[in-house]
mmCIF file of C-alpha atoms in Angstrom:
data_model
loop_
_atom_site.group_PDB
_atom_site.id
_atom_site.type_symbol
_atom_site.label_atom_id
_atom_site.label_comp_id
_atom_site.label_asym_id
_atom_site.label_seq_id
_atom_site.Cartn_x
_atom_site.Cartn_y
_atom_site.Cartn_z
ATOM 1 C CA UNK A 1 23.054 5.861 2.080
ATOM 2 C CA UNK A 2 19.250 7.017 1.607
ATOM 3 C CA UNK A 3 18.868 5.941 -1.677
ATOM 4 C CA UNK A 4 20.545 2.659 -1.009
ATOM 5 C CA UNK A 5 18.530 1.286 2.042
ATOM 6 C CA UNK A 6 15.423 2.199 0.385
ATOM 7 C CA UNK A 7 16.598 0.408 -3.115
ATOM 8 C CA UNK A 8 17.605 -2.437 -1.217
ATOM 9 C CA UNK A 9 14.499 -2.391 1.427
ATOM 10 C CA UNK A 10 12.258 -2.257 -2.110
ATOM 11 C CA UNK A 11 14.450 -5.141 -3.608
ATOM 12 C CA UNK A 12 13.738 -7.751 -0.753
ATOM 13 C CA UNK A 13 9.940 -6.759 -0.434
ATOM 14 C CA UNK A 14 9.315 -7.169 -4.097
ATOM 15 C CA UNK A 15 10.832 -10.449 -4.013
ATOM 16 C CA UNK A 16 8.541 -11.168 -1.125
ATOM 17 C CA UNK A 17 5.831 -9.615 -3.034
ATOM 18 C CA UNK A 18 6.206 -12.088 -5.975
ATOM 19 C CA UNK A 19 6.779 -15.213 -4.120
ATOM 20 C CA UNK A 20 3.719 -14.525 -1.694
ATOM 21 C CA UNK A 21 1.503 -13.846 -4.785
ATOM 22 C CA UNK A 22 0.609 -10.376 -3.453
ATOM 23 C CA UNK A 23 0.959 -8.934 -6.783
ATOM 24 C CA UNK A 24 -1.184 -10.674 -8.695
ATOM 25 C CA UNK A 25 -5.051 -9.021 -9.666
ATOM 26 C CA UNK A 26 -6.925 -12.255 -9.002
ATOM 27 C CA UNK A 27 -5.596 -12.450 -5.580
ATOM 28 C CA UNK A 28 -6.637 -8.110 -5.083
ATOM 29 C CA UNK A 29 -10.105 -8.822 -6.737
ATOM 30 C CA UNK A 30 -10.261 -12.309 -4.377
ATOM 31 C CA UNK A 31 -9.980 -10.336 -1.279
ATOM 32 C CA UNK A 32 -12.443 -7.907 -2.359
ATOM 33 C CA UNK A 33 -14.852 -10.165 -3.083
ATOM 34 C CA UNK A 34 -14.767 -12.184 -0.079
ATOM 35 C CA UNK A 35 -13.504 -15.479 -1.901
ATOM 36 C CA UNK A 36 -9.755 -15.248 -1.919
ATOM 37 C CA UNK A 37 -7.778 -13.839 1.719
ATOM 38 C CA UNK A 38 -4.232 -14.360 0.403
ATOM 39 C CA UNK A 39 -3.733 -10.481 0.561
ATOM 40 C CA UNK A 40 -5.960 -9.943 4.106
ATOM 41 C CA UNK A 41 -3.225 -13.066 5.481
ATOM 42 C CA UNK A 42 -0.122 -11.334 4.433
ATOM 43 C CA UNK A 43 -0.960 -8.084 5.473
ATOM 44 C CA UNK A 44 -2.554 -9.091 8.914
ATOM 45 C CA UNK A 45 0.697 -11.094 9.621
ATOM 46 C CA UNK A 46 2.919 -8.441 8.941
ATOM 47 C CA UNK A 47 0.965 -6.424 11.441
ATOM 48 C CA UNK A 48 1.370 -9.253 13.677
ATOM 49 C CA UNK A 49 5.212 -9.060 13.608
ATOM 50 C CA UNK A 50 5.318 -5.351 13.343
ATOM 51 C CA UNK A 51 2.649 -4.361 16.498
ATOM 52 C CA UNK A 52 4.487 -7.058 18.698
ATOM 53 C CA UNK A 53 7.928 -5.964 17.356
ATOM 54 C CA UNK A 54 7.557 -2.365 17.008
ATOM 55 C CA UNK A 55 5.804 -1.350 20.352
ATOM 56 C CA UNK A 56 8.291 -4.384 22.155
ATOM 57 C CA UNK A 57 11.073 -2.203 20.224
ATOM 58 C CA UNK A 58 10.326 1.548 21.127
ATOM 59 C CA UNK A 59 9.543 0.202 24.909
ATOM 60 C CA UNK A 60 13.633 -0.419 25.480
ATOM 61 C CA UNK A 61 13.967 3.028 23.210
ATOM 62 C CA UNK A 62 15.701 1.348 20.350
ATOM 63 C CA UNK A 63 13.358 2.780 17.646
ATOM 64 C CA UNK A 64 10.832 5.551 17.889
ATOM 65 C CA UNK A 65 7.586 5.909 16.412
ATOM 66 C CA UNK A 66 6.437 8.040 13.293
ATOM 67 C CA UNK A 67 3.156 7.926 13.665
ATOM 68 C CA UNK A 68 0.460 9.447 10.815
ATOM 69 C CA UNK A 69 -1.945 12.091 12.625
ATOM 70 C CA UNK A 70 -5.438 11.158 12.863
ATOM 71 C CA UNK A 71 -8.229 13.617 10.458
ATOM 72 C CA UNK A 72 -11.107 11.828 11.168
ATOM 73 C CA UNK A 73 -13.149 12.459 7.959
ATOM 74 C CA UNK A 74 -10.015 12.681 5.181
ATOM 75 C CA UNK A 75 -8.902 9.265 6.676
ATOM 76 C CA UNK A 76 -12.274 7.876 6.062
ATOM 77 C CA UNK A 77 -12.904 9.612 2.714
ATOM 78 C CA UNK A 78 -9.275 9.132 1.018
ATOM 79 C CA UNK A 79 -9.673 5.490 2.258
ATOM 80 C CA UNK A 80 -13.152 5.099 0.753
ATOM 81 C CA UNK A 81 -11.477 6.843 -2.433
ATOM 82 C CA UNK A 82 -8.643 4.574 -2.309
ATOM 83 C CA UNK A 83 -11.189 1.478 -2.292
ATOM 84 C CA UNK A 84 -12.673 2.029 -5.576
ATOM 85 C CA UNK A 85 -9.660 2.291 -6.984
ATOM 86 C CA UNK A 86 -8.452 -0.299 -5.701
ATOM 87 C CA UNK A 87 -11.215 -2.634 -6.901
ATOM 88 C CA UNK A 88 -10.787 -0.862 -10.745
ATOM 89 C CA UNK A 89 -6.982 -1.596 -10.675
ATOM 90 C CA UNK A 90 -6.805 -4.707 -8.281
ATOM 91 C CA UNK A 91 -2.853 -3.459 -7.698
ATOM 92 C CA UNK A 92 -2.195 -1.036 -4.612
ATOM 93 C CA UNK A 93 0.615 1.650 -4.844
ATOM 94 C CA UNK A 94 3.344 -0.350 -3.625
ATOM 95 C CA UNK A 95 2.819 -3.564 -5.933
ATOM 96 C CA UNK A 96 2.050 -1.497 -9.272
ATOM 97 C CA UNK A 97 5.425 -1.501 -10.016
ATOM 98 C CA UNK A 98 5.983 -5.015 -8.681
ATOM 99 C CA UNK A 99 3.012 -6.696 -11.332
ATOM 100 C CA UNK A 100 4.632 -4.851 -14.091
ATOM 101 C CA UNK A 101 7.620 -6.345 -13.290
ATOM 102 C CA UNK A 102 6.034 -9.287 -13.400
ATOM 103 C CA UNK A 103 4.635 -8.891 -16.687
ATOM 104 C CA UNK A 104 1.316 -7.520 -15.616
ATOM 105 C CA UNK A 105 1.249 -4.880 -18.960
ATOM 106 C CA UNK A 106 -1.777 -3.021 -16.962
ATOM 107 C CA UNK A 107 0.562 -2.068 -14.093
ATOM 108 C CA UNK A 108 1.960 0.440 -16.463
ATOM 109 C CA UNK A 109 -1.464 2.132 -16.794
ATOM 110 C CA UNK A 110 -2.156 2.255 -13.039
ATOM 111 C CA UNK A 111 1.435 4.068 -12.971
ATOM 112 C CA UNK A 112 0.744 6.575 -15.155
ATOM 113 C CA UNK A 113 -2.904 6.857 -13.442
ATOM 114 C CA UNK A 114 -1.233 7.330 -9.937
ATOM 115 C CA UNK A 115 1.441 9.822 -11.153
ATOM 116 C CA UNK A 116 -1.539 11.841 -12.440
ATOM 117 C CA UNK A 117 -3.540 11.358 -9.567
ATOM 118 C CA UNK A 118 -0.443 12.620 -7.464
ATOM 119 C CA UNK A 119 -0.313 15.883 -9.738
ATOM 120 C CA UNK A 120 -3.949 16.665 -9.267
ATOM 121 C CA UNK A 121 -3.758 15.996 -5.631
ATOM 122 C CA UNK A 122 -0.591 18.597 -5.399
ATOM 123 C CA UNK A 123 -3.213 21.421 -7.258
ATOM 124 C CA UNK A 124 -6.394 20.209 -4.413
ATOM 125 C CA UNK A 125 -4.656 19.955 -1.254
ATOM 126 C CA UNK A 126 -5.619 23.596 -0.466
ATOM 127 C CA UNK A 127 -8.966 22.975 -0.692
ATOM 128 C CA UNK A 128 -8.928 19.538 1.612
ATOM 129 C CA UNK A 129 -6.477 21.249 4.166
ATOM 130 C CA UNK A 130 -9.055 23.914 4.507
ATOM 131 C CA UNK A 131 -11.899 22.046 4.243
ATOM 132 C CA UNK A 132 -11.636 18.782 5.679
ATOM 133 C CA UNK A 133 -8.282 17.995 7.177
ATOM 134 C CA UNK A 134 -9.753 20.160 10.223
ATOM 135 C CA UNK A 135 -12.445 17.639 10.707
ATOM 136 C CA UNK A 136 -11.593 15.147 13.592
ATOM 137 C CA UNK A 137 -8.015 16.154 13.721
ATOM 138 C CA UNK A 138 -6.927 14.637 16.628
ATOM 139 C CA UNK A 139 -3.355 15.015 16.373
ATOM 140 C CA UNK A 140 -1.094 11.638 16.490
ATOM 141 C CA UNK A 141 -3.393 9.767 18.419
ATOM 142 C CA UNK A 142 -2.784 5.901 18.952
ATOM 143 C CA UNK A 143 -5.310 3.038 20.505
ATOM 144 C CA UNK A 144 -2.962 2.697 23.862
ATOM 145 C CA UNK A 145 -3.606 6.303 24.469
ATOM 146 C CA UNK A 146 -6.882 6.569 24.015
ATOM 147 C CA UNK A 147 -7.857 3.360 26.123
ATOM 148 C CA UNK A 148 -4.718 3.587 28.632
ATOM 149 C CA UNK A 149 -2.593 0.895 28.398
ATOM 150 C CA UNK A 150 1.292 0.751 27.491
ATOM 151 C CA UNK A 151 1.810 0.266 24.027
ATOM 152 C CA UNK A 152 4.126 -3.075 24.615
ATOM 153 C CA UNK A 153 1.372 -4.680 25.887
ATOM 154 C CA UNK A 154 -1.739 -3.331 23.494
ATOM 155 C CA UNK A 155 0.912 -4.462 20.727
ATOM 156 C CA UNK A 156 1.220 -7.753 22.171
ATOM 157 C CA UNK A 157 -2.756 -8.271 22.815
ATOM 158 C CA UNK A 158 -3.198 -7.085 19.319
ATOM 159 C CA UNK A 159 -0.852 -9.521 17.670
ATOM 160 C CA UNK A 160 -2.511 -12.622 19.914
ATOM 161 C CA UNK A 161 -6.039 -10.633 18.355
ATOM 162 C CA UNK A 162 -4.960 -10.793 14.839
ATOM 163 C CA UNK A 163 -3.555 -14.630 15.375
ATOM 164 C CA UNK A 164 -7.029 -15.955 16.773
ATOM 165 C CA UNK A 165 -8.204 -14.278 13.696
ATOM 166 C CA UNK A 166 -5.752 -15.602 11.126
ATOM 167 C CA UNK A 167 -6.694 -19.256 12.804
ATOM 168 C CA UNK A 168 -10.306 -19.173 12.672
ATOM 169 C CA UNK A 169 -9.932 -17.794 8.979
ATOM 170 C CA UNK A 170 -7.718 -21.199 8.374
ATOM 171 C CA UNK A 171 -10.694 -23.109 10.234
ATOM 172 C CA UNK A 172 -13.184 -21.778 8.365
ATOM 173 C CA UNK A 173 -11.017 -22.565 5.191
ATOM 174 C CA UNK A 174 -11.052 -19.404 4.111
ATOM 175 C CA UNK B 1 3.855 -22.927 -12.620
ATOM 176 C CA UNK B 2 4.178 -23.260 -8.807
ATOM 177 C CA UNK B 3 2.200 -22.084 -5.774
ATOM 178 C CA UNK B 4 4.812 -19.890 -3.924
ATOM 179 C CA UNK B 5 5.171 -18.842 -0.683
ATOM 180 C CA UNK B 6 2.433 -19.035 1.912
ATOM 181 C CA UNK B 7 0.737 -15.421 2.410
ATOM 182 C CA UNK B 8 1.707 -15.833 6.098
ATOM 183 C CA UNK B 9 5.653 -16.695 5.097
ATOM 184 C CA UNK B 10 5.369 -13.892 3.157
ATOM 185 C CA UNK B 11 3.823 -11.360 5.754
ATOM 186 C CA UNK B 12 6.162 -12.905 8.945
ATOM 187 C CA UNK B 13 8.769 -11.826 6.732
ATOM 188 C CA UNK B 14 7.282 -8.848 5.445
ATOM 189 C CA UNK B 15 6.880 -7.935 9.151
ATOM 190 C CA UNK B 16 10.599 -8.711 9.872
ATOM 191 C CA UNK B 17 11.561 -6.033 7.298
ATOM 192 C CA UNK B 18 9.756 -3.454 8.620
ATOM 193 C CA UNK B 19 11.285 -4.074 11.844
ATOM 194 C CA UNK B 20 15.143 -4.073 10.438
ATOM 195 C CA UNK B 21 14.277 -1.300 8.256
ATOM 196 C CA UNK B 22 12.956 1.054 11.126
ATOM 197 C CA UNK B 23 16.150 -0.538 13.181
ATOM 198 C CA UNK B 24 18.639 1.062 10.192
ATOM 199 C CA UNK B 25 17.523 3.725 9.047
ATOM 200 C CA UNK B 26 17.291 5.363 12.278
ATOM 201 C CA UNK B 27 21.090 4.366 13.197
ATOM 202 C CA UNK B 28 22.085 5.218 9.815
ATOM 203 C CA UNK B 29 19.337 8.027 8.862
ATOM 204 C CA UNK B 30 18.766 9.338 11.700
ATOM 205 C CA UNK B 31 15.501 9.020 11.462
ATOM 206 C CA UNK B 32 12.843 5.826 11.407
ATOM 207 C CA UNK B 33 11.525 5.478 7.971
ATOM 208 C CA UNK B 34 8.241 2.907 8.294
ATOM 209 C CA UNK B 35 7.506 1.411 4.941
ATOM 210 C CA UNK B 36 5.481 3.038 2.991
ATOM 211 C CA UNK B 37 4.348 4.040 -0.860
ATOM 212 C CA UNK B 38 2.314 6.386 -1.774
ATOM 213 C CA UNK B 39 4.219 9.559 -0.948
ATOM 214 C CA UNK B 40 6.734 8.100 -3.868
ATOM 215 C CA UNK B 41 4.199 9.165 -6.255
ATOM 216 C CA UNK B 42 4.418 12.459 -5.072
ATOM 217 C CA UNK B 43 8.184 13.301 -5.193
ATOM 218 C CA UNK B 44 8.031 11.445 -8.944
ATOM 219 C CA UNK B 45 4.752 13.346 -10.122
ATOM 220 C CA UNK B 46 6.740 16.747 -8.645
ATOM 221 C CA UNK B 47 9.821 15.975 -10.633
ATOM 222 C CA UNK B 48 7.889 15.237 -14.012
ATOM 223 C CA UNK B 49 5.443 18.417 -13.043
ATOM 224 C CA UNK B 50 8.863 20.692 -12.637
ATOM 225 C CA UNK B 51 9.812 19.661 -15.537
ATOM 226 C CA UNK B 52 7.080 20.861 -18.298
ATOM 227 C CA UNK B 53 5.575 23.828 -15.449
ATOM 228 C CA UNK B 54 8.118 25.912 -13.895
ATOM 229 C CA UNK B 55 6.576 27.255 -10.816
ATOM 230 C CA UNK B 56 4.793 24.243 -10.063
ATOM 231 C CA UNK B 57 7.442 23.886 -7.145
ATOM 232 C CA UNK B 58 5.610 26.925 -5.158
ATOM 233 C CA UNK B 59 3.028 24.643 -4.925
ATOM 234 C CA UNK B 60 2.556 24.007 -0.867
ATOM 235 C CA UNK B 61 2.025 20.394 -1.366
ATOM 236 C CA UNK B 62 5.218 20.112 -3.330
ATOM 237 C CA UNK B 63 6.762 22.363 -0.686
ATOM 238 C CA UNK B 64 5.514 19.444 2.066
ATOM 239 C CA UNK B 65 6.868 16.715 -0.039
ATOM 240 C CA UNK B 66 9.575 18.104 -2.422
ATOM 241 C CA UNK B 67 10.411 17.020 -5.563
ATOM 242 C CA UNK B 68 13.354 14.644 -5.346
ATOM 243 C CA UNK B 69 14.615 10.771 -5.222
ATOM 244 C CA UNK B 70 14.458 9.718 -1.800
ATOM 245 C CA UNK B 71 14.217 6.554 0.300
ATOM 246 C CA UNK B 72 10.755 5.608 -0.519
ATOM 247 C CA UNK B 73 10.991 6.367 -4.844
ATOM 248 C CA UNK B 74 14.052 4.310 -4.638
ATOM 249 C CA UNK B 75 12.080 1.677 -2.841
ATOM 250 C CA UNK B 76 9.137 1.532 -4.913
ATOM 251 C CA UNK B 77 9.756 2.787 -7.707
ATOM 252 C CA UNK B 78 13.341 1.050 -8.448
ATOM 253 C CA UNK B 79 13.449 -1.754 -5.759
ATOM 254 C CA UNK B 80 10.307 -3.309 -5.648
ATOM 255 C CA UNK B 81 9.926 -3.651 -9.388
ATOM 256 C CA UNK B 82 13.478 -5.589 -9.494
ATOM 257 C CA UNK B 83 12.935 -7.556 -6.885
ATOM 258 C CA UNK B 84 9.966 -8.659 -8.162
ATOM 259 C CA UNK B 85 11.362 -9.228 -11.461
ATOM 260 C CA UNK B 86 14.093 -11.345 -10.487
ATOM 261 C CA UNK B 87 11.400 -13.505 -8.460
ATOM 262 C CA UNK B 88 9.568 -14.019 -11.340
ATOM 263 C CA UNK B 89 12.659 -14.931 -13.793
ATOM 264 C CA UNK B 90 14.192 -17.398 -10.845
ATOM 265 C CA UNK B 91 10.849 -19.049 -10.824
ATOM 266 C CA UNK B 92 9.929 -19.396 -14.506
ATOM 267 C CA UNK B 93 6.878 -16.987 -13.888
ATOM 268 C CA UNK B 94 7.541 -14.071 -15.727
ATOM 269 C CA UNK B 95 4.622 -13.561 -18.136
ATOM 270 C CA UNK B 96 3.559 -10.814 -20.247
ATOM 271 C CA UNK B 97 -0.161 -9.658 -20.496
ATOM 272 C CA UNK B 98 -2.091 -6.843 -20.742
ATOM 273 C CA UNK B 99 -5.704 -8.372 -19.484
ATOM 274 C CA UNK B 100 -5.583 -9.991 -16.420
ATOM 275 C CA UNK B 101 -7.676 -13.283 -16.594
ATOM 276 C CA UNK B 102 -10.163 -12.451 -13.882
ATOM 277 C CA UNK B 103 -10.561 -9.342 -15.963
ATOM 278 C CA UNK B 104 -11.294 -11.002 -18.857
ATOM 279 C CA UNK B 105 -13.991 -12.767 -17.289
ATOM 280 C CA UNK B 106 -15.759 -10.624 -16.615
ATOM 281 C CA UNK B 107 -15.143 -7.630 -19.032
ATOM 282 C CA UNK B 108 -14.127 -9.322 -21.850
ATOM 283 C CA UNK B 109 -10.691 -8.974 -23.952
ATOM 284 C CA UNK B 110 -10.933 -5.205 -24.915
ATOM 285 C CA UNK B 111 -7.225 -3.514 -24.300
ATOM 286 C CA UNK B 112 -8.398 0.213 -24.153
ATOM 287 C CA UNK B 113 -10.987 -0.659 -21.327
ATOM 288 C CA UNK B 114 -8.285 -2.406 -19.189
ATOM 289 C CA UNK B 115 -6.415 0.640 -20.020
ATOM 290 C CA UNK B 116 -8.492 2.631 -19.013
ATOM 291 C CA UNK B 117 -10.309 1.394 -15.892
ATOM 292 C CA UNK B 118 -6.559 0.625 -14.774
ATOM 293 C CA UNK B 119 -5.214 4.170 -15.620
ATOM 294 C CA UNK B 120 -8.706 5.031 -13.295
ATOM 295 C CA UNK B 121 -8.050 2.718 -10.925
ATOM 296 C CA UNK B 122 -4.435 3.909 -10.289
ATOM 297 C CA UNK B 123 -5.354 7.798 -9.923
ATOM 298 C CA UNK B 124 -8.165 6.870 -7.077
ATOM 299 C CA UNK B 125 -5.521 5.051 -4.895
ATOM 300 C CA UNK B 126 -2.839 7.441 -4.864
ATOM 301 C CA UNK B 127 -5.302 10.416 -5.089
ATOM 302 C CA UNK B 128 -7.276 8.801 -2.410
ATOM 303 C CA UNK B 129 -4.061 7.191 -0.383
ATOM 304 C CA UNK B 130 -3.006 11.066 -0.067
ATOM 305 C CA UNK B 131 -6.337 12.280 0.982
ATOM 306 C CA UNK B 132 -6.398 10.096 4.142
ATOM 307 C CA UNK B 133 -2.714 9.903 4.428
ATOM 308 C CA UNK B 134 -1.331 6.633 3.088
ATOM 309 C CA UNK B 135 -2.066 3.723 1.517
ATOM 310 C CA UNK B 136 -1.478 -0.054 2.747
ATOM 311 C CA UNK B 137 1.893 -0.033 3.654
ATOM 312 C CA UNK B 138 1.985 3.567 5.650
ATOM 313 C CA UNK B 139 -1.676 3.050 7.053
ATOM 314 C CA UNK B 140 -1.963 -0.249 7.241
ATOM 315 C CA UNK B 141 1.191 -2.428 7.758
ATOM 316 C CA UNK B 142 3.024 0.513 9.531
ATOM 317 C CA UNK B 143 0.283 2.840 11.097
ATOM 318 C CA UNK B 144 -1.547 -0.097 12.554
ATOM 319 C CA UNK B 145 1.674 -2.056 14.199
ATOM 320 C CA UNK B 146 2.119 1.312 15.460
ATOM 321 C CA UNK B 147 -1.576 1.073 16.803
ATOM 322 C CA UNK B 148 -2.147 4.204 15.462
ATOM 323 C CA UNK B 149 -6.044 5.582 15.323
ATOM 324 C CA UNK B 150 -5.684 7.249 11.775
ATOM 325 C CA UNK B 151 -4.534 3.208 10.562
ATOM 326 C CA UNK B 152 -7.600 1.575 11.765
ATOM 327 C CA UNK B 153 -10.105 4.539 9.917
ATOM 328 C CA UNK B 154 -8.088 4.172 6.617
ATOM 329 C CA UNK B 155 -7.686 0.548 6.784
ATOM 330 C CA UNK B 156 -11.569 0.558 6.831
ATOM 331 C CA UNK B 157 -11.958 2.993 4.314
ATOM 332 C CA UNK B 158 -10.154 0.274 1.976
ATOM 333 C CA UNK B 159 -12.936 -2.183 2.313
ATOM 334 C CA UNK B 160 -16.002 0.209 2.631
ATOM 335 C CA UNK B 161 -14.789 1.664 -0.925
ATOM 336 C CA UNK B 162 -13.734 -1.625 -2.264
ATOM 337 C CA UNK B 163 -15.877 -4.542 -1.546
ATOM 338 C CA UNK B 164 -19.135 -3.186 -2.628
ATOM 339 C CA UNK B 165 -17.820 -1.652 -5.959
ATOM 340 C CA UNK B 166 -15.781 -5.164 -6.516
ATOM 341 C CA UNK B 167 -18.726 -7.369 -5.758
ATOM 342 C CA UNK B 168 -20.769 -5.390 -8.271
ATOM 343 C CA UNK B 169 -18.181 -5.108 -10.754
ATOM 344 C CA UNK B 170 -16.887 -8.799 -10.868
ATOM 345 C CA UNK B 171 -20.654 -10.417 -10.147
ATOM 346 C CA UNK B 172 -21.488 -10.428 -13.853
ATOM 347 C CA UNK B 173 -18.896 -12.933 -16.088
ATOM 348 C CA UNK B 174 -18.939 -13.095 -19.616
#
């Protein structure tokens, strides 16, 4: 059941990725060189629906959250390392396999690199855990809890802000 | 070759997929599975390493993420590639190539250079994502949808690392 659900979810997602051009090297590099905002528009519209829907459904107790804990330094440093790799590879962990399936054979080397990166991380995890994951460890912190509003309201406001940002991008012709 | 879907449509459908996935997995698997991809690399890496390096299972990171085919592995390594492949074939867009056109514009047609940088990029995105605790799916889509502080910091890191390097790398044209 678990495997089947994961597979089906991936099947839909891969189809969406391909149709919306999210697998393309050009689109990722276009975003990082601030010329083509396809990937950002895709991500933000996902978050517009997600932020509104997830927080509303959680409010009614239909779903629960799975918040990733905050580790200020590890989040930022890991994010930056990711960004350097992103500029080199031009795909992301979720889309590399899809890019390969669309015919981008360099994705194969990206996958090999990714698996190697995972192995090396597993062997260096204890170092990071001891030295870096202790810095700015704030637990499962959310923006609504920091500013003291209900998650459902914050989710709605955040969705509206992102809609405004997307309208701005379109108005500027980006 | 047609233009495909608007990124807004693709993102909207991704947001719906996220919500449906969370509702369905919470109901049938007992806990919510938010979309995310980079831990799938750890599970597969653990399986590969176990095959050649007995005793690697003792590593604390493989204890935390035990090597097995789970929901995310099915999603990332089977579902997404197959969905992308079906979409590409159905629309006549499957195109086998090793070097993306945009890469060639800046770095020329050398296969070894592209294979190496794709490997290195893949290494860094997964290593960085595991240090940060997630990738653009886990921290970006799912994290920001849940208004998690860690999501916003990590996504900022992706761009802090990615934009300057991409601007430098892809500025030159051959």
